[in-house]
PDB file of C-alpha atoms in Angstrom:
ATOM      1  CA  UNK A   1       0.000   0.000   0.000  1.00  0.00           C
ATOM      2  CA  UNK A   2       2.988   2.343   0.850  1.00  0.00           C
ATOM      3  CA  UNK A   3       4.708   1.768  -2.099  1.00  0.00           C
ATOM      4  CA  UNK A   4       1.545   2.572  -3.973  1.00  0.00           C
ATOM      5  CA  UNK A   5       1.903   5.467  -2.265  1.00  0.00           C
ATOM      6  CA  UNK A   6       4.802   6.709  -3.062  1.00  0.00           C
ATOM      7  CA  UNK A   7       4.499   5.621  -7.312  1.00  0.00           C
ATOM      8  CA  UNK A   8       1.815   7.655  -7.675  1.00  0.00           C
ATOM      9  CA  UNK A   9       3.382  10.789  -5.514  1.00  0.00           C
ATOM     10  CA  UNK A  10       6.261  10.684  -7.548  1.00  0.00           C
ATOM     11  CA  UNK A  11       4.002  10.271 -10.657  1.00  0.00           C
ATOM     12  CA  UNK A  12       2.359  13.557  -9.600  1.00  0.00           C
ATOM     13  CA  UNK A  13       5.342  15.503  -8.759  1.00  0.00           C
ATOM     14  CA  UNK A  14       7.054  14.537 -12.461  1.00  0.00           C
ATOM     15  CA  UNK A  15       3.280  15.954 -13.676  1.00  0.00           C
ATOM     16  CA  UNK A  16       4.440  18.954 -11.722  1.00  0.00           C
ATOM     17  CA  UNK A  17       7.540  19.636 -13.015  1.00  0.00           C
ATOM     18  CA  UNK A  18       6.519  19.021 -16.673  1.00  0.00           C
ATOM     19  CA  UNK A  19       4.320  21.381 -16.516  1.00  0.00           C
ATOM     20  CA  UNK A  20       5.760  24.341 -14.747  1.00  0.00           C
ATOM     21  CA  UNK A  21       8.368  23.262 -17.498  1.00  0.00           C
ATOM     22  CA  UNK A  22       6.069  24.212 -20.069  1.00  0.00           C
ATOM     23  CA  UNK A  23       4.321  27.065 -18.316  1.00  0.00           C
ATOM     24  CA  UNK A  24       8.031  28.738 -18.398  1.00  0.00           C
ATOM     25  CA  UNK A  25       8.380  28.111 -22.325  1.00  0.00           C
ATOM     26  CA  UNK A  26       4.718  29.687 -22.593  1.00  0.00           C
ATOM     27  CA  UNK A  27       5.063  32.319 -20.840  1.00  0.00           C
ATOM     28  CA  UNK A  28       8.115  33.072 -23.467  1.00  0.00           C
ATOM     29  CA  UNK A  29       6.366  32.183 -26.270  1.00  0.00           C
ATOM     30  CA  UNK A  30       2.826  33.055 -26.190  1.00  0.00           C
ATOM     31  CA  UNK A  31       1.977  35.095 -22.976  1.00  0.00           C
ATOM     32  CA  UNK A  32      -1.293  35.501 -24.044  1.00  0.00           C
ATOM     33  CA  UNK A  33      -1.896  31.893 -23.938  1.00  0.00           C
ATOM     34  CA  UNK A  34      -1.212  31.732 -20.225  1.00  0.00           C
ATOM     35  CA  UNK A  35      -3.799  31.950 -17.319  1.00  0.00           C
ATOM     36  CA  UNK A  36      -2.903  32.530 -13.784  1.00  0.00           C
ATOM     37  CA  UNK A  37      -2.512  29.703 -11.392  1.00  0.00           C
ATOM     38  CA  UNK A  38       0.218  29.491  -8.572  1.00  0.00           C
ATOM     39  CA  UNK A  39       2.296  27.948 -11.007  1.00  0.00           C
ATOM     40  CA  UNK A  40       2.423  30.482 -13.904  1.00  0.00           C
ATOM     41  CA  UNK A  41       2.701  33.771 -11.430  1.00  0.00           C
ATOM     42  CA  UNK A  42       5.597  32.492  -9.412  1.00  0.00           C
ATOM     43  CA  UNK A  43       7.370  31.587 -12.746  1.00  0.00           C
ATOM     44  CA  UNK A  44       6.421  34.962 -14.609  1.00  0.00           C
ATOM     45  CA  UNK A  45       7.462  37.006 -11.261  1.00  0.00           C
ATOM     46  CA  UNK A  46      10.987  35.118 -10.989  1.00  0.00           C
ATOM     47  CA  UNK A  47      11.346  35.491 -14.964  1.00  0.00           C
ATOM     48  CA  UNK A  48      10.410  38.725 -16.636  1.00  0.00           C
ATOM     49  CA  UNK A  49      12.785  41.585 -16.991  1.00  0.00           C
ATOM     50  CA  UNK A  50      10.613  43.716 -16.461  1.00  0.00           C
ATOM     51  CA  UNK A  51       9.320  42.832 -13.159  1.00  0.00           C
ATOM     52  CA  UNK A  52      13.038  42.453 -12.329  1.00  0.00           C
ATOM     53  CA  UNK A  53      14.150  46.105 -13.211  1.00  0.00           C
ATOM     54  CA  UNK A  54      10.998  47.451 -11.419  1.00  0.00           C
ATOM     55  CA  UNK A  55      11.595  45.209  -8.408  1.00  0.00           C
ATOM     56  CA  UNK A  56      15.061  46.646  -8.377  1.00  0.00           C
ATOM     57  CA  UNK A  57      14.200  49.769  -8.620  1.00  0.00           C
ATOM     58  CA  UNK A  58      10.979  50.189  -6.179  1.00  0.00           C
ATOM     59  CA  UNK A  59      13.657  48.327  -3.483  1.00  0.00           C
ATOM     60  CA  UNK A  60      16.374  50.979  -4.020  1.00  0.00           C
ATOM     61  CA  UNK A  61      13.168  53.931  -3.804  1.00  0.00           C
ATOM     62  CA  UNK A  62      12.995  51.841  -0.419  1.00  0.00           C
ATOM     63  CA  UNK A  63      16.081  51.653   0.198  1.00  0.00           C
ATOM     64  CA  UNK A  64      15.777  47.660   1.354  1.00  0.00           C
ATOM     65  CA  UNK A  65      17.277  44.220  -0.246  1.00  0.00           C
ATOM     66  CA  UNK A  66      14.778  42.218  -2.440  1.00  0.00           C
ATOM     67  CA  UNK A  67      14.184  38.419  -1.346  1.00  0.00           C
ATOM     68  CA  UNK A  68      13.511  35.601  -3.199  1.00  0.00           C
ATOM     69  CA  UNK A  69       9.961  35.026  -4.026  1.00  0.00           C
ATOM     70  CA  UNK A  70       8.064  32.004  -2.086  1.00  0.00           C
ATOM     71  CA  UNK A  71       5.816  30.163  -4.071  1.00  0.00           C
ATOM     72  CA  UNK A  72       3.524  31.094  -0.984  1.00  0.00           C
ATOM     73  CA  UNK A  73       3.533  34.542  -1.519  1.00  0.00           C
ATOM     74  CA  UNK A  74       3.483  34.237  -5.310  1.00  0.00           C
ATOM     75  CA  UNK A  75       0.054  32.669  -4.997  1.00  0.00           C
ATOM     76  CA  UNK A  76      -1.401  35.500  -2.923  1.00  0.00           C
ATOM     77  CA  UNK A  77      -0.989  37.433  -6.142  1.00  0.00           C
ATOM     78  CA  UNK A  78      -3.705  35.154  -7.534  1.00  0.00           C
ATOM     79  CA  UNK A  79      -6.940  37.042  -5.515  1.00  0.00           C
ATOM     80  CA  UNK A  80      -5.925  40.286  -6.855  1.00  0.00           C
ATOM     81  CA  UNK A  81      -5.199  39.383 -10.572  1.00  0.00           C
ATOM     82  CA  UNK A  82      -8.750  37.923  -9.713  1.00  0.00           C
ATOM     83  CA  UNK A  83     -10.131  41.129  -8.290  1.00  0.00           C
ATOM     84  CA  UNK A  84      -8.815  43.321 -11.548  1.00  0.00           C
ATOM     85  CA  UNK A  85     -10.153  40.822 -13.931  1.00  0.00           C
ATOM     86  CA  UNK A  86      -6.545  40.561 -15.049  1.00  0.00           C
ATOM     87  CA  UNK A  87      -6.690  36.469 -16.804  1.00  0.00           C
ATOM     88  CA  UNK A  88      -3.338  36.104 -18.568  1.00  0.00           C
ATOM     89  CA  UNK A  89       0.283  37.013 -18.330  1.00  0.00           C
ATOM     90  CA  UNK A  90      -0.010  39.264 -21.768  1.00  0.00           C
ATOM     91  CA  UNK A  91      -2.584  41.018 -20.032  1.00  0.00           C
ATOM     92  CA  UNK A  92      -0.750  42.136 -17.032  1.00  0.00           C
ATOM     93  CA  UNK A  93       2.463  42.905 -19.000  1.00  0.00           C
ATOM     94  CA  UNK A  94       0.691  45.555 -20.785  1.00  0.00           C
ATOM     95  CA  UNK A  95      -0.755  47.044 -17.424  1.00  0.00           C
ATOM     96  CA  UNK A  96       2.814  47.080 -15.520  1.00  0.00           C
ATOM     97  CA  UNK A  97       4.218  48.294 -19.447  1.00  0.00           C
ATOM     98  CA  UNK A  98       1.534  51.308 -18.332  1.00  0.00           C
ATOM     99  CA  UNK A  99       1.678  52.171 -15.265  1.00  0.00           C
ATOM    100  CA  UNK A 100       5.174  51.684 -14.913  1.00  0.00           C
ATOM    101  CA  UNK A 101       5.441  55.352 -13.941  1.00  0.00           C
ATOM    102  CA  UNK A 102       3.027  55.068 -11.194  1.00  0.00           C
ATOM    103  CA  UNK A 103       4.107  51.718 -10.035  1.00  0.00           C
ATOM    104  CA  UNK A 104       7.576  53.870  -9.121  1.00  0.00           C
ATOM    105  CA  UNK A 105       5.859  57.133  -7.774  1.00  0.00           C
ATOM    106  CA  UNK A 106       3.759  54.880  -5.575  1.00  0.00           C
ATOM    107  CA  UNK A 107       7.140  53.167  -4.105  1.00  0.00           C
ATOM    108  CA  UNK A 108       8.661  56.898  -3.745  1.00  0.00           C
ATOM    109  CA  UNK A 109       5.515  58.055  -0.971  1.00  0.00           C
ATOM    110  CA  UNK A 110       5.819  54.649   0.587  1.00  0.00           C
ATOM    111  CA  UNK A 111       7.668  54.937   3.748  1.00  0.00           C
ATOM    112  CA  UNK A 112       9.993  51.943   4.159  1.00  0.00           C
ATOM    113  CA  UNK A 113       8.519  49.680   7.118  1.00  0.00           C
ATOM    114  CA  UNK A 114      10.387  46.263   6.764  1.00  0.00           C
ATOM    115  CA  UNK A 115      13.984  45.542   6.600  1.00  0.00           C
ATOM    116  CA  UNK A 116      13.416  43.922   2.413  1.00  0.00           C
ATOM    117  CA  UNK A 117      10.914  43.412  -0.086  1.00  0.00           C
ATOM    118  CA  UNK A 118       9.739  39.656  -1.643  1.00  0.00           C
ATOM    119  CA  UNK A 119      10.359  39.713  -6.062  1.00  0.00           C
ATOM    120  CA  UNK A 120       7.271  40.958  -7.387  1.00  0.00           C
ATOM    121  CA  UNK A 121       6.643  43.710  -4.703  1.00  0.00           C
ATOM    122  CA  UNK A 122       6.470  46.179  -7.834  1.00  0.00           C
ATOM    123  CA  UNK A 123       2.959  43.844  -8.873  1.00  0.00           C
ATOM    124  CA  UNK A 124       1.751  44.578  -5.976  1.00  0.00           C
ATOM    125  CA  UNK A 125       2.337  48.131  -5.699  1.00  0.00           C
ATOM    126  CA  UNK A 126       0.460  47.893  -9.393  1.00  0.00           C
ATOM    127  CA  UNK A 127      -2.248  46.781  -7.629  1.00  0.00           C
ATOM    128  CA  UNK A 128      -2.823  49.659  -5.792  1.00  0.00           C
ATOM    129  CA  UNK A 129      -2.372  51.602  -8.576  1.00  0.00           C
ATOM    130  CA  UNK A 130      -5.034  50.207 -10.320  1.00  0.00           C
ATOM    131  CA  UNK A 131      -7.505  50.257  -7.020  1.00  0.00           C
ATOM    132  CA  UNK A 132      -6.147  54.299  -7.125  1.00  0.00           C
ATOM    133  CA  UNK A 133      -8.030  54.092 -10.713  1.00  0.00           C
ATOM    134  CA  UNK A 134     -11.489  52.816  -9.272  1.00  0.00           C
ATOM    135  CA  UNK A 135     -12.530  57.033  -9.776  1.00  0.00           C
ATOM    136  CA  UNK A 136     -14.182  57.352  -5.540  1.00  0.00           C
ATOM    137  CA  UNK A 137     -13.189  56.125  -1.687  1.00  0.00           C
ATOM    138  CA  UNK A 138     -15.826  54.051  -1.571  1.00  0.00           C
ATOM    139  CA  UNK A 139     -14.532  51.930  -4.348  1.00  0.00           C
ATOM    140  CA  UNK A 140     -10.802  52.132  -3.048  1.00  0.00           C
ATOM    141  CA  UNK A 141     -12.108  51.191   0.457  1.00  0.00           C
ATOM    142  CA  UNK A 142     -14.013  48.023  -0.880  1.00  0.00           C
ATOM    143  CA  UNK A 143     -10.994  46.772  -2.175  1.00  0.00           C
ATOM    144  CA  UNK A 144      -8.477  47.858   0.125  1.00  0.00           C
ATOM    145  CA  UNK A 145     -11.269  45.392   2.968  1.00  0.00           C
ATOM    146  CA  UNK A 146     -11.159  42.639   0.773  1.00  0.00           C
ATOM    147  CA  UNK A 147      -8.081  41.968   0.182  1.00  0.00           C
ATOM    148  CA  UNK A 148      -7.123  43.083   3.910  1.00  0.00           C
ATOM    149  CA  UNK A 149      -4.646  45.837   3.089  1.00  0.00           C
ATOM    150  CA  UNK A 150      -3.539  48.218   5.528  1.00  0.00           C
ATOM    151  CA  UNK A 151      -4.761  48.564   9.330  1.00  0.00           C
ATOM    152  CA  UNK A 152      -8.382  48.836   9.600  1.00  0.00           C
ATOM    153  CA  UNK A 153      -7.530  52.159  11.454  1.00  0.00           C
ATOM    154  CA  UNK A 154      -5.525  53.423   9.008  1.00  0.00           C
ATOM    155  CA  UNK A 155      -7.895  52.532   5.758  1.00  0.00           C
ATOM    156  CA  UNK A 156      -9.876  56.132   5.175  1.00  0.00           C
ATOM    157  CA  UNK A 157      -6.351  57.414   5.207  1.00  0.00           C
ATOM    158  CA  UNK A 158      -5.110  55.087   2.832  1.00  0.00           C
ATOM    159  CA  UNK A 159      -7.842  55.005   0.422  1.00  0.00           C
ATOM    160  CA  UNK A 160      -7.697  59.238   0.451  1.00  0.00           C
ATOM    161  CA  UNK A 161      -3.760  58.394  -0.680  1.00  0.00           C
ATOM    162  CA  UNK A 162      -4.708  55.886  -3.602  1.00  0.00           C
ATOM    163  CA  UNK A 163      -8.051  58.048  -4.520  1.00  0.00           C
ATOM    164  CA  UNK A 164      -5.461  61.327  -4.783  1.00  0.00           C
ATOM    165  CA  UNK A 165      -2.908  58.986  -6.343  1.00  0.00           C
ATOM    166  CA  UNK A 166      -5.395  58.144  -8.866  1.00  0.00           C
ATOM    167  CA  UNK A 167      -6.191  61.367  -9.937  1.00  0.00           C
ATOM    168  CA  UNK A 168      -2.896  61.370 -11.545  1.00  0.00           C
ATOM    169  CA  UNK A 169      -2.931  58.255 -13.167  1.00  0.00           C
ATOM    170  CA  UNK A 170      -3.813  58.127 -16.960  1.00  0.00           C
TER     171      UNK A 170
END
């Protein structure tokens, strides 16, 4: 029984690997082809350039050390892809190609609080870039309660920052 067991856990992890294998070639190939899962955001987050150069420079606006990405924390990007109706990897290239400029401005009023910053911390600061673009508070607040972001305490203020942060945003 325990060696049944253990064929058919290996079987699964060599399913595994083959096909974060191929979700890496896909993501290089055809981005638009690729749908979020835990899988595909933890390899786009610890592959693309782009993420990379914006990760390095939000953690210098910081001033703190950027860590390697957990595939933990990689999948908490999946409820707010969700939340922004954001479905493949094309689609949030072109959002982080736009808001690339806001993405940084929003890591320049940030006020460092930790001692480093997880790959992909730039995504998340997109995030709040695009809950800056929901147009009122009430909106920004919604979001900012469902996903859990920021003290409840501290919330109104927050969702003032993204709402006048949004009015800059194209």
């Amino acid at each position: 029984m325990l060696e049944l067991a253990d064929d058919q856990f290996i079987q699964i992890r060599n399913e595994l690997e083959k096909y974060e294998s191929r979700v890496q070639d896909t993501i290089t190939q055809a981005p638009q082809d690729v749908s979020f899962d835990k899988v595909s955001i933890y390899n786009y987050l610890n592959s693309s350039d782009i993420v990379s150069e914006l990760d390095k420079q939000v953690a210098n606006n910081l001033n703190v050390p950027i860590i390697k990405l957990s595939k933990d924390n990689a999948s908490r990007h999946i409820k707010y892809l969700s939340y922004f109706n954001i479905e493949t990897i094309f689609q949030l290239e072109q959002l982080v190609n736009l808001h690339r400029e806001y993405i940084l401005k929003r890591s320049l009023d940030r006020k460092a609080v930790g001692e480093k910053v997880s790959r992909g911390i730039s995504i998340f600061y997109l995030y709040q870039v695009l809950a800056a673009k929901l147009g009122n508070e009430t909106e920004i607040l919604k979001f900012l309660d469902v996903m859990n972001l920021s003290l409840p305490d501290d919330r109104e203020e927050f969702a003032s920052y993204l709402l006048e942060l949004g009015q800059t945003v194209i």
